[in-house]
mmCIF file of C-alpha atoms and ligand atoms in Angstrom:
data_model
loop_
_atom_site.group_PDB
_atom_site.id
_atom_site.type_symbol
_atom_site.label_atom_id
_atom_site.label_comp_id
_atom_site.label_asym_id
_atom_site.label_seq_id
_atom_site.Cartn_x
_atom_site.Cartn_y
_atom_site.Cartn_z
ATOM 1 C CA MET G 281 36.147 -126.532 46.763
ATOM 2 C CA LYS G 282 33.576 -123.433 46.670
ATOM 3 C CA LEU G 283 30.871 -125.079 47.948
ATOM 4 C CA GLU G 284 31.946 -126.959 51.194
ATOM 5 C CA GLY G 285 29.033 -127.179 53.984
ATOM 6 C CA LYS G 286 26.641 -126.029 51.753
ATOM 7 C CA VAL G 287 23.098 -127.713 50.903
ATOM 8 C CA ALA G 288 21.754 -127.236 47.207
ATOM 9 C CA LEU G 289 18.282 -128.527 46.102
ATOM 10 C CA VAL G 290 18.105 -129.145 42.368
ATOM 11 C CA THR G 291 14.806 -129.401 41.060
ATOM 12 C CA GLY G 292 14.324 -131.938 38.247
ATOM 13 C CA SER G 293 17.502 -133.518 38.696
ATOM 14 C CA SER G 294 17.063 -137.344 37.529
ATOM 15 C CA GLN G 295 18.267 -136.349 34.098
ATOM 16 C CA GLY G 296 19.528 -133.517 31.698
ATOM 17 C CA ILE G 297 20.956 -130.298 32.829
ATOM 18 C CA GLY G 298 19.651 -131.007 36.012
ATOM 19 C CA GLN G 299 21.626 -134.038 36.827
ATOM 20 C CA GLY G 300 24.853 -132.208 35.459
ATOM 21 C CA ILE G 301 24.044 -129.490 37.996
ATOM 22 C CA VAL G 302 23.940 -132.164 41.172
ATOM 23 C CA LEU G 303 27.041 -133.724 39.996
ATOM 24 C CA ARG G 304 29.159 -130.214 39.555
ATOM 25 C CA LEU G 305 27.806 -129.031 42.994
ATOM 26 C CA ALA G 306 28.900 -132.196 44.629
ATOM 27 C CA GLN G 307 32.191 -131.997 42.869
ATOM 28 C CA GLU G 308 32.562 -128.600 44.576
ATOM 29 C CA GLY G 309 31.346 -130.239 48.087
ATOM 30 C CA ALA G 310 27.828 -129.327 48.616
ATOM 31 C CA ASP G 311 25.321 -131.873 50.052
ATOM 32 C CA VAL G 312 22.836 -132.022 47.057
ATOM 33 C CA VAL G 313 19.134 -133.222 46.963
ATOM 34 C CA ILE G 314 17.780 -134.586 43.950
ATOM 35 C CA ASN G 315 14.393 -134.552 42.863
ATOM 36 C CA TYR G 316 12.300 -136.149 40.150
ATOM 37 C CA ARG G 317 8.599 -136.676 39.036
ATOM 38 C CA SER G 318 8.438 -139.662 36.825
ATOM 39 C CA HIS G 319 11.996 -141.316 36.445
ATOM 40 C CA PRO G 320 13.090 -142.619 39.680
ATOM 41 C CA GLU G 321 15.791 -144.948 38.078
ATOM 42 C CA GLY G 322 17.333 -141.757 36.557
ATOM 43 C CA ALA G 323 17.319 -140.290 40.374
ATOM 44 C CA GLU G 324 19.177 -143.141 41.590
ATOM 45 C CA GLU G 325 21.580 -142.857 38.885
ATOM 46 C CA THR G 326 22.457 -139.171 39.717
ATOM 47 C CA LEU G 327 22.669 -140.197 43.321
ATOM 48 C CA ALA G 328 25.128 -143.345 42.229
ATOM 49 C CA LYS G 329 27.308 -140.609 40.357
ATOM 50 C CA VAL G 330 27.206 -137.995 43.159
ATOM 51 C CA GLN G 331 28.919 -141.189 45.226
ATOM 52 C CA ALA G 332 30.994 -141.592 42.464
ATOM 53 C CA VAL G 333 32.624 -138.131 42.237
ATOM 54 C CA GLY G 334 33.036 -138.458 46.038
ATOM 55 C CA GLY G 335 30.065 -136.655 47.508
ATOM 56 C CA ARG G 336 30.317 -136.803 51.154
ATOM 57 C CA CYS G 337 27.863 -135.243 53.855
ATOM 58 C CA TYR G 338 28.666 -132.376 55.982
ATOM 59 C CA MET G 339 25.673 -132.527 57.501
ATOM 60 C CA ALA G 340 24.790 -134.378 60.990
ATOM 61 C CA GLN G 341 21.609 -135.425 59.836
ATOM 62 C CA CYS G 342 22.512 -137.707 56.763
ATOM 63 C CA PRO G 343 23.835 -140.912 56.574
ATOM 64 C CA ASN G 344 27.037 -141.136 54.358
ATOM 65 C CA SER G 345 27.019 -140.152 50.707
ATOM 66 C CA GLY G 346 25.805 -136.391 50.456
ATOM 67 C CA GLY G 347 22.925 -137.105 48.298
ATOM 68 C CA TYR G 348 19.715 -137.782 48.825
ATOM 69 C CA THR G 349 16.508 -138.223 46.596
ATOM 70 C CA ILE G 350 12.786 -136.802 46.652
ATOM 71 C CA LYS G 351 10.059 -137.731 44.353
ATOM 72 C CA ALA G 352 7.701 -134.169 43.835
ATOM 73 C CA ASP G 353 5.616 -132.919 40.747
ATOM 74 C CA LEU G 354 6.619 -129.319 40.807
ATOM 75 C CA GLY G 355 3.363 -128.455 38.837
ATOM 76 C CA ASN G 356 1.920 -129.483 42.356
ATOM 77 C CA VAL G 357 2.420 -126.478 44.838
ATOM 78 C CA ASN G 358 1.543 -128.689 47.983
ATOM 79 C CA GLU G 359 4.580 -131.434 46.788
ATOM 80 C CA VAL G 360 6.470 -128.099 46.243
ATOM 81 C CA ARG G 361 6.240 -127.090 49.763
ATOM 82 C CA GLN G 362 6.973 -130.854 50.767
ATOM 83 C CA LEU G 363 9.894 -131.194 48.704
ATOM 84 C CA ILE G 364 11.743 -128.089 50.602
ATOM 85 C CA ALA G 365 10.379 -129.024 53.758
ATOM 86 C CA GLU G 366 11.660 -132.517 53.213
ATOM 87 C CA SER G 367 15.494 -131.342 52.242
ATOM 88 C CA ILE G 368 15.444 -128.929 55.173
ATOM 89 C CA GLU G 369 14.448 -132.137 57.585
ATOM 90 C CA HIS G 370 17.054 -134.443 55.913
ATOM 91 C CA PHE G 371 19.912 -131.911 55.902
ATOM 92 C CA GLY G 372 19.262 -129.572 58.404
ATOM 93 C CA ARG G 373 18.832 -126.659 56.108
ATOM 94 C CA LEU G 374 19.303 -125.425 52.732
ATOM 95 C CA ASP G 375 21.610 -122.727 51.106
ATOM 96 C CA ILE G 376 21.190 -123.241 47.776
ATOM 97 C CA LEU G 377 17.932 -123.815 45.402
ATOM 98 C CA VAL G 378 18.500 -124.432 41.379
ATOM 99 C CA ASN G 379 14.958 -124.166 40.048
ATOM 100 C CA ASN G 380 15.500 -126.326 37.051
ATOM 101 C CA ALA G 381 12.702 -128.802 36.444
ATOM 102 C CA GLY G 382 10.782 -127.487 33.156
ATOM 103 C CA ILE G 383 8.685 -129.226 30.284
ATOM 104 C CA GLU G 384 7.933 -127.965 26.955
ATOM 105 C CA LYS G 385 4.717 -128.833 24.757
ATOM 106 C CA HIS G 386 5.005 -128.432 21.095
ATOM 107 C CA ALA G 387 1.856 -127.151 19.202
ATOM 108 C CA PRO G 388 0.616 -124.292 17.093
ATOM 109 C CA PHE G 389 -0.822 -121.635 18.959
ATOM 110 C CA TRP G 390 -4.221 -122.234 17.848
ATOM 111 C CA GLU G 391 -4.116 -125.651 19.274
ATOM 112 C CA VAL G 392 -2.563 -125.230 22.292
ATOM 113 C CA THR G 393 -5.340 -126.861 24.997
ATOM 114 C CA GLU G 394 -6.043 -126.005 28.346
ATOM 115 C CA ALA G 395 -4.317 -129.066 30.169
ATOM 116 C CA ASP G 396 -1.016 -128.608 28.057
ATOM 117 C CA TYR G 397 -1.253 -124.565 28.722
ATOM 118 C CA ASP G 398 -1.642 -125.300 32.526
ATOM 119 C CA ALA G 399 1.015 -128.365 32.497
ATOM 120 C CA VAL G 400 3.755 -125.900 31.205
ATOM 121 C CA MET G 401 3.230 -122.877 33.220
ATOM 122 C CA ASN G 402 2.715 -124.854 36.501
ATOM 123 C CA VAL G 403 5.740 -126.959 36.306
ATOM 124 C CA ASN G 404 7.996 -123.634 34.784
ATOM 125 C CA LEU G 405 6.417 -120.955 36.161
ATOM 126 C CA LYS G 406 4.171 -121.656 39.417
ATOM 127 C CA GLY G 407 6.405 -124.310 40.887
ATOM 128 C CA VAL G 408 9.446 -122.044 40.583
ATOM 129 C CA PHE G 409 7.111 -119.133 42.414
ATOM 130 C CA PHE G 410 6.357 -121.640 45.160
ATOM 131 C CA ALA G 411 9.692 -123.511 45.721
ATOM 132 C CA THR G 412 11.779 -119.608 45.999
ATOM 133 C CA GLN G 413 9.074 -118.449 48.477
ATOM 134 C CA ALA G 414 9.228 -121.787 50.643
ATOM 135 C CA PHE G 415 13.038 -121.462 50.412
ATOM 136 C CA VAL G 416 13.250 -117.788 51.273
ATOM 137 C CA GLN G 417 10.272 -118.356 54.087
ATOM 138 C CA HIS G 418 13.450 -120.691 55.313
ATOM 139 C CA LEU G 419 16.120 -118.509 54.934
ATOM 140 C CA ILE G 420 14.134 -115.957 56.867
ATOM 141 C CA GLU G 421 13.463 -118.250 59.816
ATOM 142 C CA THR G 422 16.669 -119.278 60.231
ATOM 143 C CA LYS G 423 18.157 -115.624 59.557
ATOM 144 C CA ARG G 424 20.494 -116.879 56.808
ATOM 145 C CA THR G 425 21.362 -115.530 53.212
ATOM 146 C CA GLY G 426 21.299 -117.629 50.283
ATOM 147 C CA LYS G 427 21.177 -118.123 46.453
ATOM 148 C CA ILE G 428 18.576 -119.209 43.772
ATOM 149 C CA ILE G 429 19.499 -119.841 40.529
ATOM 150 C CA ASN G 430 16.518 -120.307 37.746
ATOM 151 C CA ILE G 431 17.519 -122.037 34.909
ATOM 152 C CA SER G 432 15.651 -120.248 32.220
ATOM 153 C CA SER G 433 16.147 -120.412 28.220
ATOM 154 C CA VAL G 434 17.369 -118.358 25.466
ATOM 155 C CA HIS G 435 13.490 -118.540 25.012
ATOM 156 C CA GLU G 436 12.785 -115.980 27.948
ATOM 157 C CA GLU G 437 14.197 -113.515 25.137
ATOM 158 C CA LEU G 438 14.075 -115.264 21.847
ATOM 159 C CA PRO G 439 10.821 -116.092 20.107
ATOM 160 C CA PHE G 440 10.283 -120.162 19.686
ATOM 161 C CA PRO G 441 7.280 -120.376 17.380
ATOM 162 C CA ASN G 442 4.966 -123.185 18.496
ATOM 163 C CA PHE G 443 5.893 -123.112 21.755
ATOM 164 C CA THR G 444 4.179 -119.874 23.077
ATOM 165 C CA ALA G 445 3.345 -121.211 26.486
ATOM 166 C CA TYR G 446 7.024 -122.089 27.217
ATOM 167 C CA CYS G 447 8.090 -118.836 26.057
ATOM 168 C CA ALA G 448 5.730 -117.380 28.454
ATOM 169 C CA SER G 449 6.971 -118.996 31.150
ATOM 170 C CA LYS G 450 10.425 -118.199 30.489
ATOM 171 C CA GLY G 451 9.660 -114.945 30.067
ATOM 172 C CA GLY G 452 7.708 -114.495 33.254
ATOM 173 C CA MET G 453 10.783 -116.298 34.737
ATOM 174 C CA LYS G 454 12.880 -113.491 33.646
ATOM 175 C CA MET G 455 10.713 -110.936 35.536
ATOM 176 C CA LEU G 456 10.549 -113.155 38.518
ATOM 177 C CA ALA G 457 14.356 -112.928 38.910
ATOM 178 C CA ARG G 458 14.381 -109.155 38.620
ATOM 179 C CA ASN G 459 11.478 -108.308 40.953
ATOM 180 C CA LEU G 460 12.773 -111.091 43.444
ATOM 181 C CA ALA G 461 16.424 -109.517 43.110
ATOM 182 C CA VAL G 462 15.337 -106.236 44.250
ATOM 183 C CA GLU G 463 12.723 -107.422 46.848
ATOM 184 C CA LEU G 464 15.036 -109.937 48.494
ATOM 185 C CA GLY G 465 18.341 -107.643 48.256
ATOM 186 C CA SER G 466 18.196 -106.535 51.700
ATOM 187 C CA LEU G 467 17.848 -109.866 53.101
ATOM 188 C CA GLY G 468 21.218 -110.859 51.474
ATOM 189 C CA ILE G 469 19.527 -113.590 48.966
ATOM 190 C CA THR G 470 20.680 -113.312 45.541
ATOM 191 C CA ILE G 471 18.582 -114.483 42.341
ATOM 192 C CA ASN G 472 19.944 -115.156 38.675
ATOM 193 C CA ASN G 473 18.685 -116.986 35.669
ATOM 194 C CA VAL G 474 20.865 -119.051 33.722
ATOM 195 C CA ALA G 475 19.468 -119.474 30.344
ATOM 196 C CA PRO G 476 20.737 -122.153 28.064
ATOM 197 C CA GLY G 477 20.358 -122.802 24.342
ATOM 198 C CA ALA G 478 20.126 -126.287 22.374
ATOM 199 C CA ILE G 479 21.409 -128.325 25.179
ATOM 200 C CA GLU G 480 22.163 -132.322 24.416
ATOM 201 C CA THR G 481 19.163 -133.693 26.715
ATOM 202 C CA PRO G 482 16.289 -135.628 26.719
ATOM 203 C CA ILE G 483 14.278 -132.861 26.742
ATOM 204 C CA ASN G 484 15.042 -132.223 22.865
ATOM 205 C CA THR G 485 15.342 -136.160 21.791
ATOM 206 C CA LYS G 486 13.017 -135.905 19.053
ATOM 207 C CA LEU G 487 15.360 -132.945 17.515
ATOM 208 C CA LEU G 488 18.418 -134.763 18.382
ATOM 209 C CA ASN G 489 16.657 -137.708 16.065
ATOM 210 C CA ASN G 490 16.348 -135.604 13.003
ATOM 211 C CA PRO G 491 19.451 -135.074 11.327
ATOM 212 C CA GLU G 492 17.589 -132.238 9.123
ATOM 213 C CA LYS G 493 16.287 -130.341 11.925
ATOM 214 C CA LEU G 494 19.474 -130.530 14.105
ATOM 215 C CA GLY G 495 21.445 -129.772 10.859
ATOM 216 C CA ALA G 496 19.620 -126.323 10.263
ATOM 217 C CA LEU G 497 20.044 -125.664 14.237
ATOM 218 C CA LEU G 498 23.631 -126.274 14.405
ATOM 219 C CA GLN G 499 23.702 -123.621 11.257
ATOM 220 C CA ASN G 500 22.307 -121.007 14.055
ATOM 221 C CA ILE G 501 25.154 -121.909 16.670
ATOM 222 C CA PRO G 502 28.018 -119.567 16.087
ATOM 223 C CA LEU G 503 30.591 -122.098 18.105
ATOM 224 C CA GLY G 504 29.214 -125.123 16.055
ATOM 225 C CA ARG G 505 28.284 -127.709 18.281
ATOM 226 C CA LEU G 506 25.060 -128.315 20.947
ATOM 227 C CA GLY G 507 25.953 -127.555 24.235
ATOM 228 C CA GLN G 508 26.470 -130.326 27.301
ATOM 229 C CA PRO G 509 24.844 -130.095 30.634
ATOM 230 C CA GLN G 510 28.317 -129.389 32.093
ATOM 231 C CA ASP G 511 28.582 -126.352 29.966
ATOM 232 C CA VAL G 512 25.676 -125.184 31.954
ATOM 233 C CA ALA G 513 26.571 -126.602 35.321
ATOM 234 C CA SER G 514 29.510 -124.919 35.439
ATOM 235 C CA LEU G 515 28.029 -121.289 35.735
ATOM 236 C CA VAL G 516 25.863 -122.808 37.919
ATOM 237 C CA ALA G 517 28.537 -123.694 40.315
ATOM 238 C CA PHE G 518 30.051 -120.369 40.081
ATOM 239 C CA LEU G 519 26.687 -118.493 40.585
ATOM 240 C CA ALA G 520 26.113 -120.827 43.422
ATOM 241 C CA SER G 521 29.269 -119.847 45.519
ATOM 242 C CA SER G 522 30.458 -116.869 47.104
ATOM 243 C CA ASP G 523 32.635 -115.565 44.233
ATOM 244 C CA ALA G 524 29.493 -114.649 43.283
ATOM 245 C CA ASP G 525 28.237 -112.869 46.266
ATOM 246 C CA TYR G 526 27.581 -108.963 44.198
ATOM 247 C CA ILE G 527 25.502 -110.686 41.109
ATOM 248 C CA THR G 528 21.936 -110.498 41.575
ATOM 249 C CA GLY G 529 19.066 -109.848 38.761
ATOM 250 C CA SER G 530 20.608 -111.027 35.951
ATOM 251 C CA THR G 531 20.732 -113.753 32.893
ATOM 252 C CA PHE G 532 23.253 -115.443 31.673
ATOM 253 C CA PHE G 533 23.157 -117.173 28.394
ATOM 254 C CA VAL G 534 24.975 -120.272 27.816
ATOM 255 C CA ASP G 535 24.136 -120.874 24.066
ATOM 256 C CA GLY G 536 27.281 -121.026 21.769
ATOM 257 C CA GLY G 537 26.353 -117.648 20.535
ATOM 258 C CA LEU G 538 22.682 -118.916 19.475
ATOM 259 C CA LEU G 539 20.748 -115.793 20.946
ATOM 260 C CA TRP G 540 22.634 -112.740 18.916
ATOM 261 C CA ASN G 541 22.987 -114.982 15.952
ATOM 262 C CA TYR G 542 21.970 -113.294 12.854
ATOM 263 C CA GLN G 543 23.812 -113.020 9.323
ATOM 264 C CA GLU G 544 22.717 -111.757 5.974
ATOM 265 C CA GLN G 545 23.198 -114.200 3.402
HETATM 266 C C1 BGC I 89 14.207 -125.711 24.205
HETATM 267 C C2 BGC I 89 15.043 -126.747 23.375
HETATM 268 C C3 BGC I 89 15.413 -125.742 22.381
HETATM 269 C C4 BGC I 89 16.552 -124.743 22.402
HETATM 270 C C5 BGC I 89 16.987 -123.942 21.305
HETATM 271 C C6 BGC I 89 15.307 -124.740 24.707
HETATM 272 O O1 BGC I 89 14.835 -123.561 25.955
HETATM 273 O O2 BGC I 89 14.111 -126.243 25.520
HETATM 274 O O3 BGC I 89 13.927 -127.568 23.091
HETATM 275 O O4 BGC I 89 16.019 -126.662 21.307
HETATM 276 O O5 BGC I 89 15.741 -124.030 23.695
HETATM 277 O O6 BGC I 89 15.895 -123.052 21.000
#
């Protein structure tokens, strides 16, 4: 197992891609912190699944399963700092941070409200910034290296009309990773982005329930299907492992070919 003895925090892991990542990291032997904001039942489901895949605790401080759930809103910096502190307190340390929590709001640019702009930017960018900062402070204090993996999107590159704040947040995440790869390199801390395309998760329930829109989207995906959370999770497990020690500052797309698909009819 690639991640035995490691502790990982995955933000936004009560459902979707985050839940898939938690399960995969637990299968690879990591102890995992499951974070949720508004779906405690989803976090409990993730925890039960961790137990089912045989997650076990490697750290002295935790009781048995190797999984632990913490409520925190990633859009609130105090809660973000509390989340990192509680994770460290529970398992005694943190080795891997997966910045997965993210939201999107659909509206034409000229109708976007300040509240919606703030909600998207606070969770998708500010929360990532300060979670990463608190994690790095912990690594510096304990003189250890660590791995940061951001769940970005094809939309850190690709325009997505009616989702301008979302695209701006993911574009920001791209530069955050590049900048920190340089700034944290001498500390032995790596940071990379995993950029999913259309993955079958609750974030796109509306699209999944609209056969016309879904059909049009599938036409744009060379591999001809939506992605599944485990398609993303397998790459995260690799990037979190020592196999990826020399990889930093890069974005890896998991999109069935969506990003670069252009064909003349
Ligand atoms: C968005 C989804 C969208 C997908 C492909 C993701 O980043 O969250 O809503 O379907 O990109 O465009």
